[in-house]
mmCIF file of C-alpha atoms in Angstrom:
data_model
loop_
_atom_site.group_PDB
_atom_site.id
_atom_site.type_symbol
_atom_site.label_atom_id
_atom_site.label_comp_id
_atom_site.label_asym_id
_atom_site.label_seq_id
_atom_site.Cartn_x
_atom_site.Cartn_y
_atom_site.Cartn_z
ATOM 1 C CA MET A 1 -91.943 -18.783 -5.300
ATOM 2 C CA ARG A 2 -93.591 -17.576 -2.180
ATOM 3 C CA THR A 3 -97.037 -18.827 -1.854
ATOM 4 C CA HIS A 4 -99.494 -16.640 0.011
ATOM 5 C CA GLU A 5 -103.147 -17.164 0.254
ATOM 6 C CA ARG A 6 -105.074 -14.013 0.422
ATOM 7 C CA PRO A 7 -107.688 -14.087 2.953
ATOM 8 C CA ALA A 8 -111.123 -13.902 1.536
ATOM 9 C CA ASP A 9 -112.961 -10.618 1.929
ATOM 10 C CA GLY A 10 -109.965 -9.059 3.591
ATOM 11 C CA VAL A 11 -109.866 -11.562 6.470
ATOM 12 C CA GLY A 12 -106.407 -11.717 7.892
ATOM 13 C CA ARG A 13 -105.171 -8.369 6.720
ATOM 14 C CA PRO A 14 -103.307 -6.487 9.400
ATOM 15 C CA GLY A 15 -105.616 -4.147 11.242
ATOM 16 C CA SER A 16 -108.799 -5.795 10.040
ATOM 17 C CA PRO A 17 -111.598 -6.321 12.644
ATOM 18 C CA ALA A 18 -111.425 -10.070 12.275
ATOM 19 C CA THR A 19 -107.705 -10.089 13.040
ATOM 20 C CA ARG A 20 -108.233 -7.929 16.117
ATOM 21 C CA ARG A 21 -110.926 -10.260 17.368
ATOM 22 C CA ARG A 22 -108.684 -13.310 17.086
ATOM 23 C CA ARG A 23 -105.822 -11.633 18.894
ATOM 24 C CA CYS A 24 -107.938 -10.312 21.830
ATOM 25 C CA ALA A 25 -110.017 -13.387 22.497
ATOM 26 C CA PRO A 26 -107.278 -15.503 24.141
ATOM 27 C CA ARG A 27 -106.259 -12.738 26.536
ATOM 28 C CA TRP A 28 -109.901 -12.096 27.662
ATOM 29 C CA GLY A 29 -110.560 -15.803 28.287
ATOM 30 C CA ALA A 30 -107.498 -16.228 30.511
ATOM 31 C CA SER A 31 -108.506 -13.282 32.708
ATOM 32 C CA ALA A 32 -112.052 -14.594 33.125
ATOM 33 C CA PHE A 33 -110.868 -18.043 34.168
ATOM 34 C CA ALA A 34 -108.427 -16.543 36.667
ATOM 35 C CA ALA A 35 -111.125 -14.374 38.256
ATOM 36 C CA LEU A 36 -113.551 -17.297 38.402
ATOM 37 C CA ALA A 37 -110.946 -19.476 40.100
ATOM 38 C CA LEU A 38 -110.215 -16.753 42.652
ATOM 39 C CA LEU A 39 -113.897 -16.256 43.522
ATOM 40 C CA THR A 40 -114.497 -19.985 43.783
ATOM 41 C CA GLY A 41 -111.572 -20.388 46.160
ATOM 42 C CA GLU A 42 -112.801 -17.586 48.447
ATOM 43 C CA ALA A 43 -116.394 -18.840 48.527
ATOM 44 C CA ARG A 44 -115.301 -22.390 49.151
ATOM 45 C CA GLY A 45 -112.689 -21.799 51.854
ATOM 46 C CA GLN A 46 -113.922 -18.836 53.859
ATOM 47 C CA ILE A 47 -117.352 -19.746 55.212
ATOM 48 C CA LEU A 48 -118.098 -19.819 58.928
ATOM 49 C CA HIS A 49 -120.859 -22.314 59.660
ATOM 50 C CA GLY A 50 -122.494 -22.585 63.065
ATOM 51 C CA VAL A 51 -125.554 -23.133 65.223
ATOM 52 C CA VAL A 52 -126.908 -21.224 68.228
ATOM 53 C CA LEU A 53 -128.628 -23.261 70.961
ATOM 54 C CA TYR A 54 -130.071 -22.604 74.396
ATOM 55 C CA ALA A 55 -127.738 -23.991 77.053
ATOM 56 C CA SER A 56 -130.604 -25.350 79.152
ATOM 57 C CA ASP A 57 -132.094 -27.794 76.642
ATOM 58 C CA ASP A 58 -130.189 -27.430 73.338
ATOM 59 C CA ALA A 59 -133.262 -25.894 71.702
ATOM 60 C CA PRO A 60 -132.396 -23.849 68.589
ATOM 61 C CA VAL A 61 -132.384 -20.065 68.829
ATOM 62 C CA ALA A 62 -134.009 -18.533 65.763
ATOM 63 C CA LEU A 63 -133.344 -14.982 64.544
ATOM 64 C CA ALA A 64 -130.259 -14.540 66.693
ATOM 65 C CA ALA A 65 -127.896 -11.865 65.362
ATOM 66 C CA VAL A 66 -124.437 -13.323 64.637
ATOM 67 C CA ARG A 67 -121.707 -10.754 63.947
ATOM 68 C CA LEU A 68 -118.110 -11.310 62.839
ATOM 69 C CA LEU A 69 -115.637 -8.801 64.310
ATOM 70 C CA ASP A 70 -112.039 -8.248 63.265
ATOM 71 C CA GLY A 71 -109.141 -7.575 65.609
ATOM 72 C CA ASP A 72 -110.172 -3.929 65.971
ATOM 73 C CA GLY A 73 -113.720 -4.832 66.968
ATOM 74 C CA VAL A 74 -115.171 -3.746 63.651
ATOM 75 C CA VAL A 75 -118.112 -5.765 62.306
ATOM 76 C CA VAL A 76 -117.048 -7.228 58.970
ATOM 77 C CA ALA A 77 -120.016 -9.567 58.389
ATOM 78 C CA ALA A 78 -123.355 -10.389 60.006
ATOM 79 C CA GLU A 79 -126.177 -12.886 59.634
ATOM 80 C CA LEU A 80 -129.399 -14.004 61.357
ATOM 81 C CA THR A 81 -129.919 -17.603 62.438
ATOM 82 C CA ARG A 82 -132.549 -19.696 60.689
ATOM 83 C CA PRO A 83 -135.450 -21.408 62.527
ATOM 84 C CA ASP A 84 -133.141 -24.371 63.232
ATOM 85 C CA GLY A 85 -130.612 -22.029 64.833
ATOM 86 C CA ARG A 86 -128.050 -22.453 62.044
ATOM 87 C CA PHE A 87 -126.171 -19.730 60.193
ATOM 88 C CA GLN A 88 -123.349 -19.261 57.701
ATOM 89 C CA ILE A 89 -121.190 -16.179 57.264
ATOM 90 C CA PHE A 90 -118.885 -15.472 54.333
ATOM 91 C CA VAL A 91 -115.561 -14.310 55.735
ATOM 92 C CA PRO A 92 -113.976 -11.522 53.667
ATOM 93 C CA THR A 93 -110.354 -12.436 54.391
ATOM 94 C CA ASP A 94 -108.083 -14.681 56.425
ATOM 95 C CA GLY A 95 -107.310 -13.745 60.000
ATOM 96 C CA ALA A 96 -108.381 -13.914 63.630
ATOM 97 C CA PHE A 97 -111.981 -12.962 64.302
ATOM 98 C CA SER A 98 -114.374 -12.794 67.236
ATOM 99 C CA VAL A 99 -117.988 -13.882 66.955
ATOM 100 C CA HIS A 100 -120.732 -11.986 68.792
ATOM 101 C CA VAL A 101 -124.158 -13.649 69.274
ATOM 102 C CA GLU A 102 -127.151 -11.653 70.513
ATOM 103 C CA HIS A 103 -130.854 -12.361 70.969
ATOM 104 C CA PRO A 104 -133.534 -10.485 72.973
ATOM 105 C CA ALA A 105 -134.401 -13.622 74.944
ATOM 106 C CA ALA A 106 -130.803 -14.592 75.772
ATOM 107 C CA PHE A 107 -127.673 -13.086 77.243
ATOM 108 C CA ALA A 108 -125.148 -11.880 74.661
ATOM 109 C CA THR A 109 -122.224 -14.244 74.020
ATOM 110 C CA VAL A 110 -118.792 -13.474 72.557
ATOM 111 C CA ASP A 111 -116.312 -16.128 71.436
ATOM 112 C CA GLY A 112 -112.877 -15.869 69.898
ATOM 113 C CA PRO A 113 -110.466 -15.214 68.521
ATOM 114 C CA LEU A 114 -111.114 -17.767 65.804
ATOM 115 C CA ALA A 115 -108.449 -18.321 63.140
ATOM 116 C CA LEU A 116 -110.266 -18.504 59.808
ATOM 117 C CA SER A 117 -108.419 -19.652 56.699
ATOM 118 C CA THR A 118 -109.193 -19.915 53.022
ATOM 119 C CA LEU A 119 -108.076 -23.549 53.126
ATOM 120 C CA HIS A 120 -111.051 -24.902 55.010
ATOM 121 C CA ASN A 121 -114.459 -24.045 56.433
ATOM 122 C CA THR A 122 -115.115 -23.765 60.165
ATOM 123 C CA PHE A 123 -118.123 -24.951 62.184
ATOM 124 C CA VAL A 124 -118.895 -23.546 65.644
ATOM 125 C CA THR A 125 -121.634 -24.187 68.217
ATOM 126 C CA PHE A 126 -122.773 -21.430 70.537
ATOM 127 C CA HIS A 127 -124.721 -22.123 73.752
ATOM 128 C CA VAL A 128 -126.501 -19.076 75.146
ATOM 129 C CA GLN A 129 -128.212 -18.595 78.497
ATOM 130 C CA ALA A 130 -131.882 -17.648 78.328
ATOM 131 C CA ARG A 131 -132.862 -14.450 80.082
ATOM 132 C CA PRO A 132 -135.342 -14.827 82.952
ATOM 133 C CA ILE A 133 -138.800 -13.564 82.107
ATOM 134 C CA GLU A 134 -139.530 -10.435 84.111
ATOM 135 C CA LEU A 135 -143.137 -10.098 85.221
ATOM 136 C CA GLU A 136 -144.857 -7.035 86.552
ATOM 137 C CA GLY A 137 -145.381 -6.960 90.272
ATOM 138 C CA LEU A 138 -148.366 -9.033 91.324
ATOM 139 C CA GLU A 139 -150.175 -8.867 94.619
ATOM 140 C CA VAL A 140 -151.346 -12.336 95.562
ATOM 141 C CA THR A 141 -153.856 -12.832 98.337
ATOM 142 C CA ALA A 142 -154.085 -16.372 99.610
ATOM 143 C CA GLU A 143 -156.556 -17.690 102.123
ATOM 144 C CA ARG A 144 -154.955 -19.403 105.071
ATOM 145 C CA ARG A 145 -156.855 -22.592 105.563
ATOM 146 C CA SER A 146 -156.935 -24.928 108.476
ATOM 147 C CA VAL A 147 -156.017 -28.450 107.447
ATOM 148 C CA ARG A 148 -158.417 -29.793 110.024
ATOM 149 C CA LEU A 149 -161.358 -27.679 108.799
ATOM 150 C CA GLU A 150 -160.539 -28.679 105.236
ATOM 151 C CA ALA A 151 -160.637 -32.347 106.251
ATOM 152 C CA VAL A 152 -164.083 -32.110 107.878
ATOM 153 C CA GLY A 153 -165.597 -30.334 104.850
ATOM 154 C CA TYR A 154 -166.058 -26.907 106.460
ATOM 155 C CA TYR A 155 -164.746 -24.915 103.479
ATOM 156 C CA GLU A 156 -166.742 -26.933 100.965
ATOM 157 C CA ARG A 157 -169.985 -26.307 102.863
ATOM 158 C CA ALA A 158 -169.084 -22.620 103.218
ATOM 159 C CA ARG A 159 -168.757 -22.406 99.413
ATOM 160 C CA ASP A 160 -172.246 -23.882 99.050
ATOM 161 C CA GLY A 161 -173.545 -21.005 101.194
ATOM 162 C CA LEU A 162 -176.597 -22.766 102.640
ATOM 163 C CA GLY A 163 -175.904 -21.820 106.264
ATOM 164 C CA PHE A 164 -174.103 -19.122 108.248
ATOM 165 C CA PHE A 165 -170.413 -19.564 108.970
ATOM 166 C CA VAL A 166 -168.116 -18.069 111.582
ATOM 167 C CA GLY A 167 -164.600 -18.880 110.449
ATOM 168 C CA PRO A 168 -161.082 -18.562 111.868
ATOM 169 C CA GLU A 169 -160.573 -15.088 110.366
ATOM 170 C CA ARG A 170 -163.568 -13.631 112.183
ATOM 171 C CA LEU A 171 -162.669 -15.357 115.436
ATOM 172 C CA GLN A 172 -159.122 -14.038 115.252
ATOM 173 C CA ALA A 173 -160.355 -10.520 114.494
ATOM 174 C CA ARG A 174 -162.852 -10.613 117.396
ATOM 175 C CA PRO A 175 -161.779 -13.278 119.902
ATOM 176 C CA PRO A 176 -164.738 -14.376 122.061
ATOM 177 C CA VAL A 177 -164.489 -14.033 125.833
ATOM 178 C CA ARG A 178 -167.007 -16.841 126.311
ATOM 179 C CA SER A 179 -167.915 -19.529 123.819
ATOM 180 C CA SER A 180 -171.486 -18.235 123.606
ATOM 181 C CA ASP A 181 -170.139 -14.874 122.386
ATOM 182 C CA VAL A 182 -169.500 -16.550 119.041
ATOM 183 C CA PHE A 183 -173.250 -16.485 118.356
ATOM 184 C CA ARG A 184 -173.816 -12.801 119.078
ATOM 185 C CA GLY A 185 -174.957 -11.193 115.865
ATOM 186 C CA VAL A 186 -175.331 -14.505 114.028
ATOM 187 C CA PRO A 187 -178.602 -14.477 112.028
ATOM 188 C CA GLY A 188 -181.134 -16.950 113.368
ATOM 189 C CA VAL A 189 -179.575 -17.405 116.803
ATOM 190 C CA GLN A 190 -180.709 -15.801 120.074
ATOM 191 C CA LEU A 191 -179.013 -16.318 123.379
ATOM 192 C CA LEU A 192 -181.240 -17.195 126.349
ATOM 193 C CA GLY A 193 -180.261 -16.474 129.929
ATOM 194 C CA SER A 194 -181.418 -17.800 133.285
ATOM 195 C CA GLY A 195 -185.023 -17.119 134.218
ATOM 196 C CA THR A 196 -186.324 -17.317 130.651
ATOM 197 C CA ALA A 197 -189.494 -19.360 130.325
ATOM 198 C CA GLY A 198 -188.661 -23.009 129.800
ATOM 199 C CA VAL A 199 -185.050 -22.588 130.976
ATOM 200 C CA PRO A 200 -183.986 -23.481 134.575
ATOM 201 C CA SER A 201 -183.356 -20.525 136.846
ATOM 202 C CA PHE A 202 -179.781 -21.516 137.592
ATOM 203 C CA PRO A 203 -176.975 -20.039 135.507
ATOM 204 C CA LEU A 204 -177.422 -21.453 132.037
ATOM 205 C CA MET A 205 -176.669 -20.112 128.585
ATOM 206 C CA SER A 206 -178.524 -21.779 125.752
ATOM 207 C CA PHE A 207 -179.747 -20.708 122.334
ATOM 208 C CA ALA A 208 -182.783 -21.215 120.167
ATOM 209 C CA LEU A 209 -183.454 -20.439 116.523
ATOM 210 C CA ARG A 210 -185.489 -17.358 115.731
ATOM 211 C CA GLY A 211 -188.938 -18.089 114.461
ATOM 212 C CA ARG A 212 -189.230 -21.095 116.788
ATOM 213 C CA PHE A 213 -189.595 -19.231 120.082
ATOM 214 C CA TRP A 214 -192.713 -18.945 122.187
ATOM 215 C CA THR A 215 -194.318 -15.534 121.865
ATOM 216 C CA GLU A 216 -195.908 -15.227 125.315
ATOM 217 C CA GLY A 217 -194.469 -15.012 128.774
ATOM 218 C CA PRO A 218 -194.329 -17.751 131.439
ATOM 219 C CA GLY A 219 -197.518 -19.734 131.762
ATOM 220 C CA GLY A 220 -198.424 -19.736 128.064
ATOM 221 C CA GLY A 221 -197.141 -20.046 124.537
ATOM 222 C CA THR A 222 -194.978 -22.636 122.806
ATOM 223 C CA PRO A 223 -191.816 -24.051 124.409
ATOM 224 C CA PRO A 224 -188.566 -23.100 122.662
ATOM 225 C CA CYS A 225 -187.185 -25.226 119.850
ATOM 226 C CA PHE A 226 -183.537 -25.850 120.669
ATOM 227 C CA PRO A 227 -181.127 -26.737 117.848
ATOM 228 C CA ARG A 228 -179.083 -29.891 117.831
ATOM 229 C CA VAL A 229 -175.449 -29.176 118.671
ATOM 230 C CA TYR A 230 -172.444 -31.066 117.319
ATOM 231 C CA VAL A 231 -168.916 -30.542 118.608
ATOM 232 C CA ASP A 232 -166.257 -31.983 116.309
ATOM 233 C CA GLY A 233 -168.894 -34.158 114.663
ATOM 234 C CA GLN A 234 -170.276 -35.610 117.915
ATOM 235 C CA VAL A 235 -173.765 -34.819 119.236
ATOM 236 C CA VAL A 236 -173.542 -33.019 122.586
ATOM 237 C CA GLU A 237 -177.100 -31.637 122.718
ATOM 238 C CA ILE A 238 -179.957 -33.520 121.117
ATOM 239 C CA GLY A 239 -182.098 -30.399 120.777
ATOM 240 C CA GLY A 240 -185.745 -30.240 119.844
ATOM 241 C CA SER A 241 -188.896 -28.639 121.179
ATOM 242 C CA GLY A 242 -188.820 -28.538 124.971
ATOM 243 C CA ASN A 243 -185.508 -30.397 125.272
ATOM 244 C CA VAL A 244 -183.693 -28.013 127.585
ATOM 245 C CA PRO A 245 -179.915 -28.277 127.251
ATOM 246 C CA ALA A 246 -178.291 -30.057 130.146
ATOM 247 C CA GLN A 247 -175.479 -27.543 130.530
ATOM 248 C CA SER A 248 -174.352 -24.117 129.415
ATOM 249 C CA PHE A 249 -172.675 -23.857 126.041
ATOM 250 C CA ASP A 250 -169.816 -22.063 127.781
ATOM 251 C CA GLN A 251 -169.246 -25.287 129.705
ATOM 252 C CA LEU A 252 -169.299 -27.421 126.578
ATOM 253 C CA VAL A 253 -166.436 -25.756 124.741
ATOM 254 C CA PRO A 254 -163.841 -23.296 126.113
ATOM 255 C CA ALA A 255 -163.799 -20.065 124.106
ATOM 256 C CA GLN A 256 -160.137 -20.424 123.157
ATOM 257 C CA ASP A 257 -160.848 -23.841 121.612
ATOM 258 C CA VAL A 258 -163.485 -22.702 119.091
ATOM 259 C CA ALA A 259 -162.057 -22.841 115.547
ATOM 260 C CA ALA A 260 -165.237 -22.390 113.472
ATOM 261 C CA VAL A 261 -169.023 -22.548 113.732
ATOM 262 C CA GLU A 262 -171.752 -23.472 111.241
ATOM 263 C CA VAL A 263 -175.403 -22.518 111.769
ATOM 264 C CA TYR A 264 -178.261 -24.157 109.813
ATOM 265 C CA ARG A 265 -181.732 -22.794 110.586
ATOM 266 C CA SER A 266 -183.978 -25.239 108.726
ATOM 267 C CA PRO A 267 -183.933 -28.817 107.419
ATOM 268 C CA ALA A 268 -183.530 -27.444 103.878
ATOM 269 C CA GLU A 269 -180.144 -25.973 104.829
ATOM 270 C CA MET A 270 -178.812 -28.853 106.921
ATOM 271 C CA PRO A 271 -176.069 -31.134 105.566
ATOM 272 C CA ALA A 272 -177.384 -34.666 105.173
ATOM 273 C CA GLN A 273 -174.847 -36.179 107.571
ATOM 274 C CA PHE A 274 -175.829 -33.761 110.360
ATOM 275 C CA GLY A 275 -179.550 -33.204 109.763
ATOM 276 C CA GLY A 276 -181.345 -36.340 110.802
ATOM 277 C CA LEU A 277 -184.913 -35.873 112.053
ATOM 278 C CA THR A 278 -184.394 -32.638 113.929
ATOM 279 C CA GLN A 279 -186.708 -29.760 112.990
ATOM 280 C CA CYS A 280 -185.094 -27.088 115.141
ATOM 281 C CA GLY A 281 -181.908 -26.456 113.224
ATOM 282 C CA VAL A 282 -178.317 -27.605 113.644
ATOM 283 C CA ILE A 283 -175.198 -25.914 114.982
ATOM 284 C CA LEU A 284 -171.788 -27.412 114.207
ATOM 285 C CA VAL A 285 -168.839 -26.384 116.344
ATOM 286 C CA TRP A 286 -165.282 -27.232 115.323
ATOM 287 C CA THR A 287 -162.458 -26.899 117.796
ATOM 288 C CA THR A 288 -158.751 -26.249 117.329
ATOM 289 C CA ALA A 289 -157.969 -29.794 118.487
ATOM 290 C CA HIS A 290 -160.015 -32.951 118.048
ATOM 291 C CA ARG A 291 -162.055 -33.594 121.180
ATOM 292 C CA ARG A 292 -162.367 -37.211 122.152
#
């Protein structure tokens, strides 16, 4: 006697929905596992890892465009580097590829061919050369300074602006024929010639500060107030009221030796180291070479 158990509620009858479900389920599960295994193998084996650095200091290059090119030069994948300069690109298939790295601040770099396989991942390091920073044209004007005048404090006093200064630029633009020509047009200085009251009648060129002259002719008035004169920091004329200079200024310093002149008309303007007790002003003369 054949024993046959009837499936309850028609379960197991040929063509029933339950039977169809049992027969299809094994085939669907096998396909899913096969596809999952294939995807896992591709993701695991075909990843190009790398880092982009500046060649000068190994600093990371962020936001560099990394492109993967096949043998025909076609871009098959692309990625941007992270702030640490690193990137990873999923390679679509095995083969030989070139890698192109580009950044606005660096020269483009191409490397390859690289043989990429599904059996292992690959790590590459790219060093790129930074582009020089191009600046717009700038016109720079620099003042040529004399080392000697800098050393004696001429430029510092000129910045303070308490006196009147005749510098190398003016002397080069209008070279004096005689040393006394330096003072022509200088505020507060008047040149005196021979025959002037209080000045010997032999050839002599001296100077006195305006506002301290006598106002009358010979035989009356106040004697001139001559300024103290320094040449290279040394007193050559003591100056003062009635102290007539012993020699012409043209004899003191040759015209071609004058490098700069400072004129101070009152004690309030005078530098402390050159003022002293004089009340008639101070003139400082600096020469192109130190005079002993």
